[in-house]
Coordinates of C-alpha atoms in Angstrom, one line a residue:
X47 CA 0.0 0.0 0.0
X48 CA 1.4 3.4 -0.9
X49 CA 0.4 6.8 0.5
X50 CA 1.1 10.5 0.1
X51 CA 1.6 12.4 3.3
X52 CA 1.4 16.2 3.2
X53 CA 4.2 18.0 5.0
X54 CA 3.3 21.7 4.8
X55 CA 0.3 24.0 4.9
X56 CA -3.3 23.4 6.2
X57 CA -3.3 19.8 5.0
X58 CA -0.1 18.9 7.0
X59 CA -0.3 15.3 8.2
X60 CA -3.1 14.3 5.8
X61 CA -2.7 10.9 4.2
X62 CA -3.9 10.0 0.7
X63 CA -3.9 6.4 -0.6
X64 CA -2.7 5.9 -4.1
X65 CA -4.1 2.4 -4.9
X66 CA -7.7 3.6 -5.1
X67 CA -7.1 5.8 -8.2
X68 CA -5.2 8.8 -9.4
X69 CA -4.3 11.3 -6.8
X70 CA -4.5 14.7 -8.4
X71 CA -2.8 17.7 -6.8
X72 CA -3.7 21.4 -7.4
X73 CA -5.8 24.4 -6.3
X74 CA -9.2 23.5 -7.8
X75 CA -11.2 20.2 -8.1
X76 CA -8.3 17.9 -7.1
X77 CA -7.9 15.2 -4.6
X78 CA -5.1 17.0 -2.8
X79 CA -6.6 20.5 -2.7
X80 CA -3.9 23.0 -1.8
X81 CA -5.1 26.4 -0.8
X82 CA -3.0 29.5 0.0
X83 CA 0.0 28.5 -2.2
X84 CA 0.1 30.9 -5.1
X85 CA 2.8 28.8 -6.9
X86 CA 0.5 25.8 -7.3
X87 CA -1.5 25.6 -10.6
X88 CA -5.2 24.7 -10.7
X89 CA -4.4 21.2 -11.9
X90 CA -0.7 20.8 -11.1
X91 CA 0.3 17.1 -11.0
X92 CA -1.0 13.6 -10.6
X93 CA 0.4 10.5 -8.7
X94 CA -0.8 7.1 -10.0
X95 CA 0.1 3.4 -9.9
X96 CA 2.2 2.1 -12.8
X97 CA 3.4 -1.5 -13.4
X98 CA 3.4 -2.5 -9.8
X99 CA 4.9 0.8 -8.7
X100 CA 3.9 4.5 -8.5
X101 CA 4.8 7.5 -10.6
X102 CA 4.2 11.2 -10.7
X103 CA 3.5 13.3 -13.7
X104 CA 3.4 17.1 -14.1
X105 CA 0.2 18.3 -15.8
X106 CA 1.7 21.4 -17.5
X107 CA 1.9 23.5 -14.4
X108 CA 3.5 27.0 -14.5
X109 CA 6.1 26.5 -11.8
X110 CA 6.8 22.8 -12.4
X111 CA 6.8 19.6 -10.2
X112 CA 9.9 18.5 -8.3
X113 CA 11.0 15.1 -7.1
X114 CA 13.7 15.3 -4.4
X115 CA 14.2 19.0 -5.6
X116 CA 14.7 18.0 -9.3
X117 CA 12.2 19.3 -11.8
X118 CA 10.6 16.5 -13.9
X119 CA 9.6 16.8 -17.5
X120 CA 8.0 13.3 -17.9
X121 CA 6.3 10.7 -15.7
X122 CA 8.8 9.8 -13.0
X123 CA 8.8 6.6 -10.9
X124 CA 8.6 7.2 -7.1
X125 CA 10.1 5.2 -4.3
X126 CA 9.4 5.2 -0.6
X127 CA 11.1 8.1 1.0
X128 CA 10.9 10.4 -2.0
X129 CA 9.6 13.9 -1.6
X130 CA 7.3 15.5 -4.2
X131 CA 7.1 19.3 -4.2
X132 CA 4.5 21.5 -5.9
X133 CA 5.0 25.2 -5.3
X134 CA 5.9 25.5 -1.6
X135 CA 4.1 22.3 -0.6
X136 CA 5.9 19.0 0.0
X137 CA 4.5 15.5 0.1
X138 CA 6.2 12.4 1.4
X139 CA 6.0 9.2 -0.6
X140 CA 5.4 6.2 1.7
X141 CA 5.2 2.6 0.3
X142 CA 4.4 0.0 3.0
X143 CA 5.3 -3.6 2.1
X144 CA 4.4 -5.1 5.5
X145 CA 0.7 -4.5 6.5
X146 CA 1.9 -4.8 10.1
X147 CA 4.1 -1.6 9.7
X148 CA 3.2 1.9 9.0
X149 CA 6.2 4.1 8.1
X150 CA 5.8 7.9 8.3
X151 CA 8.9 10.0 7.7
X152 CA 11.2 7.1 8.6
X153 CA 9.4 6.0 11.8
X154 CA 8.1 2.4 11.9
X155 CA 5.1 1.7 14.1
X156 CA 5.3 -1.5 16.2
X157 CA 3.1 -4.5 15.1
X158 CA -0.4 -4.6 16.4
X159 CA -1.7 -7.2 18.7
X160 CA -3.7 -8.9 15.9
X161 CA -0.6 -9.8 13.9
X162 CA 1.8 -10.3 16.8
X163 CA 3.6 -13.7 16.9
X164 CA 2.3 -16.1 19.5
X165 CA 4.1 -16.0 22.8
X166 CA 6.2 -19.2 23.6
X167 CA 4.5 -21.6 26.0
X168 CA 5.4 -21.3 29.6
X169 CA 7.3 -24.3 31.1
X170 CA 5.4 -26.6 33.4
X171 CA 5.4 -25.8 37.0
X172 CA 7.7 -27.9 39.1
X173 CA 8.9 -27.9 42.7
X174 CA 12.4 -28.9 41.7
X175 CA 14.8 -26.1 41.0
X176 CA 16.0 -25.8 37.4
X177 CA 19.7 -26.5 37.1
X178 CA 21.7 -23.9 35.4
X179 CA 23.8 -25.2 32.5
X180 CA 27.4 -25.6 33.5
X181 CA 29.8 -23.2 31.8
X182 CA 32.9 -24.8 30.3
X183 CA 36.1 -24.1 32.2
X184 CA 38.9 -22.5 30.3
X185 CA 41.9 -24.8 30.0
X186 CA 45.5 -23.6 30.3
X187 CA 48.7 -25.3 29.5
X188 CA 49.0 -26.6 33.0
X189 CA 45.4 -27.8 33.3
X190 CA 41.9 -26.6 33.8
X191 CA 41.6 -23.0 34.8
X192 CA 40.2 -21.8 38.1
X193 CA 36.5 -22.1 38.8
X194 CA 34.6 -18.9 38.5
X195 CA 31.2 -19.0 40.1
X196 CA 29.9 -15.6 38.9
X197 CA 31.2 -12.7 36.8
X198 CA 30.3 -9.2 37.9
X199 CA 28.0 -7.4 35.4
X200 CA 29.2 -4.1 34.0
X201 CA 26.4 -2.4 35.8
X202 CA 27.4 -3.8 39.1
X203 CA 31.0 -2.8 38.5
X204 CA 29.9 0.8 37.9
X205 CA 27.9 0.7 41.1
X206 CA 31.0 -0.4 43.1
X207 CA 33.1 2.4 41.6
X208 CA 33.3 5.7 43.4
X209 CA 31.2 8.4 41.8
X210 CA 33.0 11.1 39.8
X211 CA 33.9 14.2 41.7
X212 CA 31.8 17.3 40.9
X213 CA 33.5 19.8 38.6
X214 CA 35.4 22.6 40.2
X215 CA 33.4 25.8 39.6
X216 CA 36.7 27.9 39.5
X217 CA 38.1 25.8 36.6
X218 CA 34.8 25.6 34.7
X219 CA 34.7 27.8 31.6
X220 CA 31.9 30.4 31.8
X221 CA 29.5 30.5 28.9
X222 CA 27.1 33.2 27.7
X223 CA 24.5 30.6 26.8
X224 CA 23.8 29.6 30.5
X225 CA 21.1 31.5 32.4
X226 CA 21.9 33.6 35.3
X227 CA 19.6 34.5 38.2
X228 CA 18.7 38.1 38.9
X229 CA 17.9 39.7 42.3
X230 CA 14.2 39.1 41.8
X231 CA 14.6 35.4 41.1
X232 CA 13.9 35.7 37.4
X233 CA 16.2 33.9 34.9
X234 CA 17.9 35.8 32.2
X235 CA 20.7 34.9 29.8
X236 CA 24.1 36.3 30.4
X237 CA 24.7 39.3 28.2
X238 CA 21.2 40.7 28.4
X239 CA 22.3 43.4 30.8
X240 CA 24.9 44.5 28.3
X241 CA 22.3 44.7 25.6
X242 CA 20.0 46.7 27.9
X243 CA 22.9 49.2 28.6
X244 CA 23.5 49.5 24.8
X245 CA 19.8 50.3 24.2
X246 CA 19.7 52.9 27.0
X247 CA 23.0 54.4 25.6
X248 CA 21.5 54.6 22.1
X249 CA 18.3 56.3 23.4
X250 CA 20.4 58.9 25.3
X251 CA 22.6 59.5 22.3
X252 CA 19.5 60.1 20.1
X253 CA 18.1 62.5 22.7
X254 CA 21.3 64.5 22.8
X255 CA 21.4 64.7 19.0
X256 CA 17.8 65.9 19.0
X257 CA 18.4 68.5 21.6
X258 CA 21.5 69.8 19.7
X259 CA 19.4 70.1 16.5
X260 CA 16.6 71.9 18.3
X261 CA 19.1 74.3 19.9
X262 CA 20.8 74.9 16.6
X263 CA 17.5 75.7 14.9
X264 CA 16.3 77.8 17.8
X265 CA 19.5 79.8 17.7
X266 CA 19.0 80.6 14.0
X267 CA 15.5 82.1 14.5
X268 CA 15.4 85.5 16.1
X269 CA 13.0 86.3 18.9
X270 CA 10.4 89.1 18.6
X271 CA 12.4 91.6 20.6
X272 CA 15.5 90.9 18.5
X273 CA 13.5 91.4 15.3
X274 CA 12.0 94.7 16.5
X275 CA 15.4 95.9 17.5
X276 CA 16.8 95.1 14.0
X277 CA 13.9 97.0 12.4
X278 CA 14.4 100.0 14.7
X279 CA 18.1 100.0 13.8
X280 CA 17.3 100.1 10.0
X281 CA 14.7 102.9 10.5
X282 CA 16.9 104.9 12.8
X283 CA 19.5 105.4 10.0
X284 CA 17.1 106.2 7.1
X285 CA 13.8 107.8 8.5
X286 CA 15.4 111.3 8.9
X287 CA 15.9 111.4 5.2
X288 CA 12.1 111.1 4.6
X289 CA 11.2 114.8 4.4
X290 CA 8.8 117.2 2.7
X291 CA 5.8 114.9 2.4
X292 CA 3.2 117.7 2.4
X293 CA 5.1 120.8 1.4
X294 CA 4.1 120.7 -2.2
X295 CA 7.6 120.2 -3.6
X296 CA 8.0 117.3 -6.0
X297 CA 11.7 117.0 -5.4
X298 CA 11.2 116.3 -1.7
X299 CA 8.3 113.9 -2.4
X300 CA 10.4 111.9 -4.9
X301 CA 13.3 111.7 -2.4
X302 CA 11.0 110.5 0.4
X303 CA 9.5 107.7 -1.9
X304 CA 13.1 106.5 -2.7
X305 CA 14.1 106.4 1.0
X306 CA 11.0 104.5 2.0
X307 CA 11.6 102.0 -0.9
X308 CA 15.1 101.3 0.5
X309 CA 13.7 100.9 4.0
X310 CA 11.0 98.4 2.9
X311 CA 13.6 96.3 1.0
X312 CA 16.0 96.1 3.9
X313 CA 13.2 95.2 6.4
X314 CA 11.9 92.5 4.1
X315 CA 15.4 90.9 4.0
X316 CA 15.4 90.5 7.8
X317 CA 14.8 87.0 9.2
X318 CA 11.4 86.9 11.0
X319 CA 10.6 85.4 14.4
X320 CA 7.9 82.6 14.7
X321 CA 4.4 83.3 15.7
X322 CA 4.2 87.0 14.7
X323 CA 3.4 86.7 11.0
X324 CA 0.2 88.7 11.1
X325 CA 1.6 91.8 12.8
X326 CA 4.8 91.8 10.7
X327 CA 3.0 91.4 7.4
X328 CA 0.6 94.3 8.3
X329 CA 3.6 96.5 9.2
X330 CA 5.5 95.7 6.0
X331 CA 2.4 96.0 3.8
X332 CA 1.4 99.4 5.2
X333 CA 5.0 100.6 4.8
X334 CA 4.9 99.6 1.1
X335 CA 1.6 101.4 0.7
X336 CA 3.3 104.6 2.0
X337 CA 6.0 104.2 -0.6
X338 CA 3.3 103.8 -3.4
X339 CA 1.4 106.8 -2.0
X340 CA 4.5 109.0 -2.1
X341 CA 5.2 107.9 -5.7
X342 CA 1.7 108.7 -6.7
X343 CA 1.9 112.1 -5.1
X344 CA 5.2 112.8 -6.8
X345 CA 3.7 112.0 -10.2
X346 CA 0.7 114.3 -9.7
X347 CA 2.9 117.1 -8.4
X348 CA 5.3 116.8 -11.4
X349 CA 2.4 117.0 -13.8
X350 CA 1.1 120.1 -12.0
X351 CA -2.3 118.5 -11.7
X352 CA -3.6 120.1 -8.5
X353 CA -6.8 118.1 -8.3
X354 CA -5.0 114.8 -8.6
X355 CA -2.3 116.0 -6.2
X356 CA -4.9 116.8 -3.6
X357 CA -6.6 113.4 -3.9
X358 CA -3.2 111.6 -3.7
X359 CA -2.2 113.7 -0.7
X360 CA -5.5 112.7 1.1
X361 CA -5.0 109.0 0.4
X362 CA -1.3 109.3 1.5
X363 CA -2.4 110.8 4.8
X364 CA -4.7 107.8 5.5
X365 CA -2.0 105.4 4.5
X366 CA 0.5 106.9 6.8
X367 CA -2.0 106.7 9.7
X368 CA -2.5 103.0 9.1
X369 CA 1.3 102.5 9.0
X370 CA 1.8 104.4 12.2
X371 CA -0.8 102.2 13.9
X372 CA 0.9 99.0 12.6
X373 CA 4.3 100.3 13.8
X374 CA 3.0 101.0 17.3
X375 CA 1.4 97.5 17.6
X376 CA 4.7 95.8 16.5
X377 CA 6.8 98.1 18.7
X378 CA 9.0 99.6 16.0
X379 CA 9.0 103.1 17.5
X380 CA 11.9 104.3 15.3
X381 CA 9.9 103.7 12.2
X382 CA 7.5 106.6 12.3
X383 CA 6.6 109.8 10.4
X384 CA 5.4 111.6 13.6
X385 CA 8.0 114.0 15.0

């Protein structure tokens, strides 16, 4: 009787008899239905009897059929102990010649009680002691050897010998594989304390690196007071040059527009602090509007268009007022047109 025994997957341990017909292997409508193995074809291979033996044949599968890890291209005879592999699934071939034995993966089950040989008949009971057969005495050149009543068995000789001395703990080689006992009574392998120290050291190193990066980034971003001080420093040098906004002279108005344009450009190049975008944007935007208003007033004055000049001057006055308010909110007291 021959069997296929599945080694892997959900069918592990299942046994399929080959004598009762072809044993097909695949993923759909087969005797050995293998699910979850993407390398197995729908109809992958077949195992059948052939001329008193058994053989396996690949049915045109995509990934092939292997016998003892060799891919087959034609029907191949199988023997007990061979391994058939389809995809990632392996099947053991077991051919049992003796019905009293069942071999699975090289293990032979003992014969059952039904087929056990009959026990020898017990000798008839007798009150007389049974004489032991006399052992022949060894002969020497001078005559028969000495009589030996009983030879000690090896086990009895070992019992008489002194037990081996326990190993000296000072000479025994330490090993990292042996467990050591901690204070709490729990067992741990030697070397785990070192691994724990390495992990803690790694965490501390990462923390130090993160702190250094945060400190480096924080040092590069100015605070709000530092930014305000930088803006005041820029305005302290250039605001006195802004003169003659409302005296009706185009030359002074043009010069004031050019000075404000330089101020706005230098302030926009300063690095800004975090969390003050709204106030800073309003300050810079209103300062830019003042520059645009000065340029518009300069154009109207140059063209001697009094009506347009008056309208431009009115708008400029409103724009300067909005700028002054934004400057006070931000704290840039040196950036002001008020004297």
